[in-house]
């Protein structure tokens, strides 16, 4: 392998709970790249909206109020011993943003074009020097359309819900499989059908269905794709 190769940009998109974040994180660690979880940014904005009474119990978002509050919302990432934590206005919200109540509102926040524009600009700023792995829904299509390596991950809704349910239980959070499956399916629907940069595979992305893959298998698959690109 040529060790003097210039860093590249890696975009990993896919459906909710498809395991894209774990793959992206493992790859970034292995190759010494920065990892950015774009979904965490949408989740942090959602938490801000929920805390400031901008989301109704029926998941309706007061988009005008939220757009006006954007200058007051600062999102960053902090490297901690157990990985990267999401910071909202200086507060570590990593645990809170993963809870099901945030998941139940995040796709409604993520449809708002002005919110997307603000977050996409921040995501692009993180990537100016390349050497980055970013995961999300629109990274290969909108955030980094010129990324040298693009992956699109999917697995059946049931497999994804099972994985997320187990993850929540492992973290000591309350959840039932049925609630998680409903959330996964609702978010898929909203993400695929929104007008602004809907969830879809970029034409030049490599499709991965990891329904029947172990974590080790998918990590190896991804590193092989990376090695192919940098060998070119
Ligand atoms: O729960 P999961 O890891 O699958 O999702 P996430 O990556 O944390 O993203 C949460 C939600 O944010 C998604 O369901 C989308 O509605 C939204 N999102 C988006 O619209 N664009 C992105 N680039 C990333 C996330």
Short mmCIF file of C-alpha atoms and ligand atoms in Angstrom, two decimals:
data_model
loop_
_atom_site.label_atom_id
_atom_site.label_comp_id
_atom_site.label_asym_id
_atom_site.label_seq_id
_atom_site.Cartn_x
_atom_site.Cartn_y
_atom_site.Cartn_z
CA UNK A 1 0.00 0.00 0.00
CA UNK A 2 1.22 3.51 -0.79
CA UNK A 3 1.57 5.39 2.52
CA UNK A 4 1.91 8.81 0.93
CA UNK A 5 -1.55 8.87 -0.58
CA UNK A 6 -3.65 11.97 0.04
CA UNK A 7 -6.62 11.66 2.36
CA UNK A 8 -10.03 11.05 0.83
CA UNK A 9 -13.65 11.72 1.80
CA UNK A 10 -15.86 8.77 2.72
CA UNK A 11 -19.66 9.04 2.72
CA UNK A 12 -21.72 6.29 4.39
CA UNK A 13 -25.46 6.64 3.98
CA UNK A 14 -28.32 4.35 4.70
CA UNK A 15 -31.49 3.47 6.52
CA UNK A 16 -32.04 3.96 10.23
CA UNK A 17 -30.27 1.50 12.51
CA UNK A 18 -28.57 -0.19 9.57
CA UNK A 19 -25.25 -0.29 11.40
CA UNK A 20 -23.72 2.46 9.30
CA UNK A 21 -22.48 4.42 12.32
CA UNK A 22 -20.63 1.42 13.78
CA UNK A 23 -19.03 0.68 10.42
CA UNK A 24 -18.10 4.30 9.87
CA UNK A 25 -16.59 4.63 13.35
CA UNK A 26 -14.58 1.42 13.05
CA UNK A 27 -13.20 2.44 9.65
CA UNK A 28 -12.27 5.95 10.82
CA UNK A 29 -10.42 4.52 13.82
CA UNK A 30 -8.56 1.98 11.72
CA UNK A 31 -7.38 4.45 9.08
CA UNK A 32 -6.89 7.45 11.42
CA UNK A 33 -9.61 9.62 9.86
CA UNK A 34 -12.03 11.94 11.62
CA UNK A 35 -15.54 10.52 12.11
CA UNK A 36 -18.64 12.71 12.05
CA UNK A 37 -22.13 11.41 12.86
CA UNK A 38 -24.41 13.79 10.95
CA UNK A 39 -27.50 12.17 12.49
CA UNK A 40 -26.28 13.26 15.93
CA UNK A 41 -26.43 16.86 14.71
CA UNK A 42 -30.10 16.49 13.67
CA UNK A 43 -30.75 14.78 17.01
CA UNK A 44 -29.11 17.63 18.95
CA UNK A 45 -31.23 20.25 17.16
CA UNK A 46 -34.30 18.10 17.92
CA UNK A 47 -33.41 17.92 21.61
CA UNK A 48 -33.04 21.71 21.67
CA UNK A 49 -36.48 22.07 20.06
CA UNK A 50 -38.05 19.63 22.54
CA UNK A 51 -36.51 21.37 25.56
CA UNK A 52 -37.75 24.74 24.33
CA UNK A 53 -41.34 23.65 23.74
CA UNK A 54 -41.14 23.76 19.97
CA UNK A 55 -42.46 20.22 19.45
CA UNK A 56 -46.03 19.18 20.20
CA UNK A 57 -46.95 15.74 21.62
CA UNK A 58 -48.22 14.96 18.09
CA UNK A 59 -44.66 15.54 16.78
CA UNK A 60 -45.51 18.86 15.10
CA UNK A 61 -42.49 21.13 15.01
CA UNK A 62 -42.78 24.93 15.25
CA UNK A 63 -40.37 25.41 12.36
CA UNK A 64 -40.50 29.22 12.40
CA UNK A 65 -39.43 29.37 16.03
CA UNK A 66 -36.76 26.73 15.52
CA UNK A 67 -35.30 28.46 12.45
CA UNK A 68 -35.21 31.74 14.41
CA UNK A 69 -33.36 29.96 17.24
CA UNK A 70 -30.66 28.51 14.94
CA UNK A 71 -28.04 31.18 15.85
CA UNK A 72 -28.41 30.07 19.49
CA UNK A 73 -27.73 26.41 18.72
CA UNK A 74 -24.12 25.37 18.82
CA UNK A 75 -23.21 21.77 18.04
CA UNK A 76 -19.81 20.20 18.43
CA UNK A 77 -18.15 16.86 19.14
CA UNK A 78 -15.82 16.00 22.00
CA UNK A 79 -13.48 13.02 22.00
CA UNK A 80 -14.01 10.99 25.19
CA UNK A 81 -12.61 7.68 26.41
CA UNK A 82 -15.65 5.75 25.20
CA UNK A 83 -15.78 7.53 21.84
CA UNK A 84 -17.08 10.79 20.49
CA UNK A 85 -19.75 12.70 22.42
CA UNK A 86 -22.17 15.21 20.94
CA UNK A 87 -22.15 18.64 22.61
CA UNK A 88 -25.14 21.00 22.51
CA UNK A 89 -24.21 24.52 23.63
CA UNK A 90 -21.34 23.08 25.65
CA UNK A 91 -23.43 20.35 27.32
CA UNK A 92 -22.72 16.66 26.74
CA UNK A 93 -26.03 15.33 25.34
CA UNK A 94 -24.69 12.09 23.86
CA UNK A 95 -26.91 9.84 25.94
CA UNK A 96 -30.04 11.95 25.77
CA UNK A 97 -30.10 12.35 21.98
CA UNK A 98 -30.18 8.54 21.49
CA UNK A 99 -33.41 8.08 23.44
CA UNK A 100 -36.58 7.00 21.68
CA UNK A 101 -38.42 10.28 22.40
CA UNK A 102 -35.77 12.14 20.39
CA UNK A 103 -35.92 9.45 17.65
CA UNK A 104 -39.67 9.98 17.50
CA UNK A 105 -39.25 13.67 16.57
CA UNK A 106 -35.97 13.86 14.67
CA UNK A 107 -37.21 13.09 11.17
CA UNK A 108 -39.87 15.81 11.52
CA UNK A 109 -37.09 18.29 12.33
CA UNK A 110 -34.90 16.95 9.53
CA UNK A 111 -37.51 17.79 6.85
CA UNK A 112 -37.16 21.54 7.48
CA UNK A 113 -35.06 22.91 4.57
CA UNK A 114 -33.48 25.80 6.55
CA UNK A 115 -32.37 23.39 9.28
CA UNK A 116 -30.86 21.08 6.66
CA UNK A 117 -29.04 24.00 4.97
CA UNK A 118 -27.49 25.09 8.27
CA UNK A 119 -26.38 21.58 9.23
CA UNK A 120 -25.12 20.71 5.73
CA UNK A 121 -22.93 23.86 5.81
CA UNK A 122 -21.47 22.77 9.17
CA UNK A 123 -20.90 19.24 7.87
CA UNK A 124 -19.12 20.55 4.78
CA UNK A 125 -16.92 22.74 7.00
CA UNK A 126 -15.87 19.64 8.98
CA UNK A 127 -14.77 18.03 5.71
CA UNK A 128 -12.72 20.77 4.06
CA UNK A 129 -9.43 18.98 4.73
CA UNK A 130 -10.72 15.52 3.74
CA UNK A 131 -9.52 12.56 5.80
CA UNK A 132 -13.10 12.23 7.06
CA UNK A 133 -15.74 9.51 7.35
CA UNK A 134 -19.26 10.93 7.67
CA UNK A 135 -22.43 8.92 8.00
CA UNK A 136 -26.04 9.97 7.45
CA UNK A 137 -28.79 10.06 4.85
CA UNK A 138 -27.60 12.60 2.27
CA UNK A 139 -23.83 12.61 2.62
CA UNK A 140 -23.09 11.05 -0.78
CA UNK A 141 -25.85 12.98 -2.55
CA UNK A 142 -25.76 16.47 -0.99
CA UNK A 143 -23.04 17.02 1.60
CA UNK A 144 -20.09 15.48 -0.26
CA UNK A 145 -21.26 14.64 -3.80
CA UNK A 146 -17.58 14.35 -4.81
CA UNK A 147 -16.62 11.86 -2.09
CA UNK A 148 -14.14 9.31 -3.40
CA UNK A 149 -15.86 6.44 -1.58
CA UNK A 150 -19.62 6.22 -1.11
CA UNK A 151 -21.47 3.39 0.58
CA UNK A 152 -25.22 2.90 0.96
CA UNK A 153 -26.22 0.47 3.71
CA UNK A 154 -29.49 -1.36 4.14
CA UNK A 155 -30.97 -4.35 5.96
CA UNK A 156 -34.54 -5.47 6.53
CA UNK A 157 -36.64 -3.25 8.85
CA UNK A 158 -37.06 -6.17 11.28
CA UNK A 159 -33.30 -6.80 11.46
CA UNK A 160 -32.64 -3.12 12.00
CA UNK A 161 -35.30 -2.82 14.72
CA UNK A 162 -33.90 -5.87 16.49
CA UNK A 163 -30.41 -4.39 16.47
CA UNK A 164 -31.56 -1.01 17.77
CA UNK A 165 -33.77 -2.59 20.43
CA UNK A 166 -30.82 -4.62 21.72
CA UNK A 167 -28.58 -1.56 21.66
CA UNK A 168 -31.08 0.45 23.74
CA UNK A 169 -31.47 -2.40 26.25
CA UNK A 170 -27.68 -2.78 26.51
CA UNK A 171 -27.48 0.91 27.36
CA UNK A 172 -30.09 0.40 30.09
CA UNK A 173 -32.80 2.34 28.22
CA UNK A 174 -36.44 1.27 28.22
CA UNK A 175 -37.74 0.05 24.86
CA UNK A 176 -39.95 -2.57 23.30
CA UNK A 177 -39.24 -4.21 19.95
CA UNK A 178 -42.64 -3.07 18.64
CA UNK A 179 -42.00 0.60 19.51
CA UNK A 180 -38.56 0.51 17.92
CA UNK A 181 -39.87 -1.18 14.76
CA UNK A 182 -42.63 1.44 14.45
CA UNK A 183 -40.07 4.22 14.86
CA UNK A 184 -37.70 2.70 12.29
CA UNK A 185 -40.51 2.36 9.73
CA UNK A 186 -41.90 5.84 10.34
CA UNK A 187 -38.48 7.44 9.99
CA UNK A 188 -37.73 5.45 6.81
CA UNK A 189 -40.95 6.75 5.32
CA UNK A 190 -40.38 10.40 6.27
CA UNK A 191 -36.68 10.29 5.27
CA UNK A 192 -37.44 8.76 1.85
CA UNK A 193 -40.32 11.08 1.03
CA UNK A 194 -39.16 14.50 2.16
CA UNK A 195 -38.63 17.11 -0.54
CA UNK A 196 -35.24 18.39 0.52
CA UNK A 197 -32.45 15.84 -0.09
CA UNK A 198 -34.48 12.68 0.56
CA UNK A 199 -32.79 9.46 1.59
CA UNK A 200 -31.63 7.74 -1.57
CA UNK A 201 -28.58 5.95 -2.84
CA UNK A 202 -26.19 8.15 -4.83
CA UNK A 203 -25.73 6.69 -8.31
CA UNK A 204 -22.06 6.05 -7.68
CA UNK A 205 -22.51 4.58 -4.19
CA UNK A 206 -21.77 0.91 -3.50
CA UNK A 207 -24.78 -0.90 -2.04
CA UNK A 208 -24.33 -3.08 1.02
CA UNK A 209 -27.09 -5.24 2.47
CA UNK A 210 -25.65 -6.35 5.81
CA UNK A 211 -28.71 -8.30 7.05
CA UNK A 212 -26.66 -11.47 7.24
CA UNK A 213 -23.25 -10.07 8.06
CA UNK A 214 -21.44 -10.05 11.38
CA UNK A 215 -19.81 -6.83 12.59
CA UNK A 216 -16.38 -8.28 11.77
CA UNK A 217 -17.51 -9.19 8.24
CA UNK A 218 -18.95 -5.76 7.53
CA UNK A 219 -15.88 -3.98 8.93
CA UNK A 220 -13.64 -6.09 6.71
CA UNK A 221 -15.88 -5.48 3.69
CA UNK A 222 -15.56 -1.73 4.23
CA UNK A 223 -11.80 -1.69 4.69
CA UNK A 224 -11.49 -3.71 1.46
CA UNK A 225 -13.53 -1.05 -0.39
CA UNK A 226 -11.31 1.69 1.10
CA UNK A 227 -8.14 -0.14 0.03
CA UNK A 228 -9.53 -0.54 -3.49
CA UNK A 229 -10.12 3.21 -3.80
CA UNK A 230 -6.75 4.30 -2.50
CA UNK A 231 -4.94 1.74 -4.68
CA UNK A 232 -6.35 3.39 -7.81
O1 LIG B 1 -31.09 6.09 14.48
P1 LIG B 1 -30.14 6.14 13.36
O2 LIG B 1 -28.72 5.93 13.73
O3 LIG B 1 -30.54 5.30 12.25
O4 LIG B 1 -30.31 7.60 12.76
P2 LIG B 1 -29.35 8.83 12.83
O5 LIG B 1 -28.24 8.64 11.87
O6 LIG B 1 -29.02 9.15 14.25
O7 LIG B 1 -30.31 9.98 12.22
C1 LIG B 1 -31.48 10.37 12.88
C2 LIG B 1 -32.42 11.05 11.88
O8 LIG B 1 -31.83 12.27 11.44
C3 LIG B 1 -32.75 10.30 10.61
O9 LIG B 1 -33.86 9.43 10.75
C4 LIG B 1 -33.06 11.42 9.62
O10 LIG B 1 -34.38 11.86 9.74
C5 LIG B 1 -32.15 12.54 10.09
N1 LIG B 1 -30.92 12.65 9.30
C6 LIG B 1 -30.97 13.32 8.09
O11 LIG B 1 -32.03 13.74 7.68
N2 LIG B 1 -29.83 13.52 7.37
C7 LIG B 1 -28.66 13.06 7.80
N3 LIG B 1 -27.56 13.29 7.07
C8 LIG B 1 -28.58 12.35 9.00
C9 LIG B 1 -29.73 12.14 9.73
#
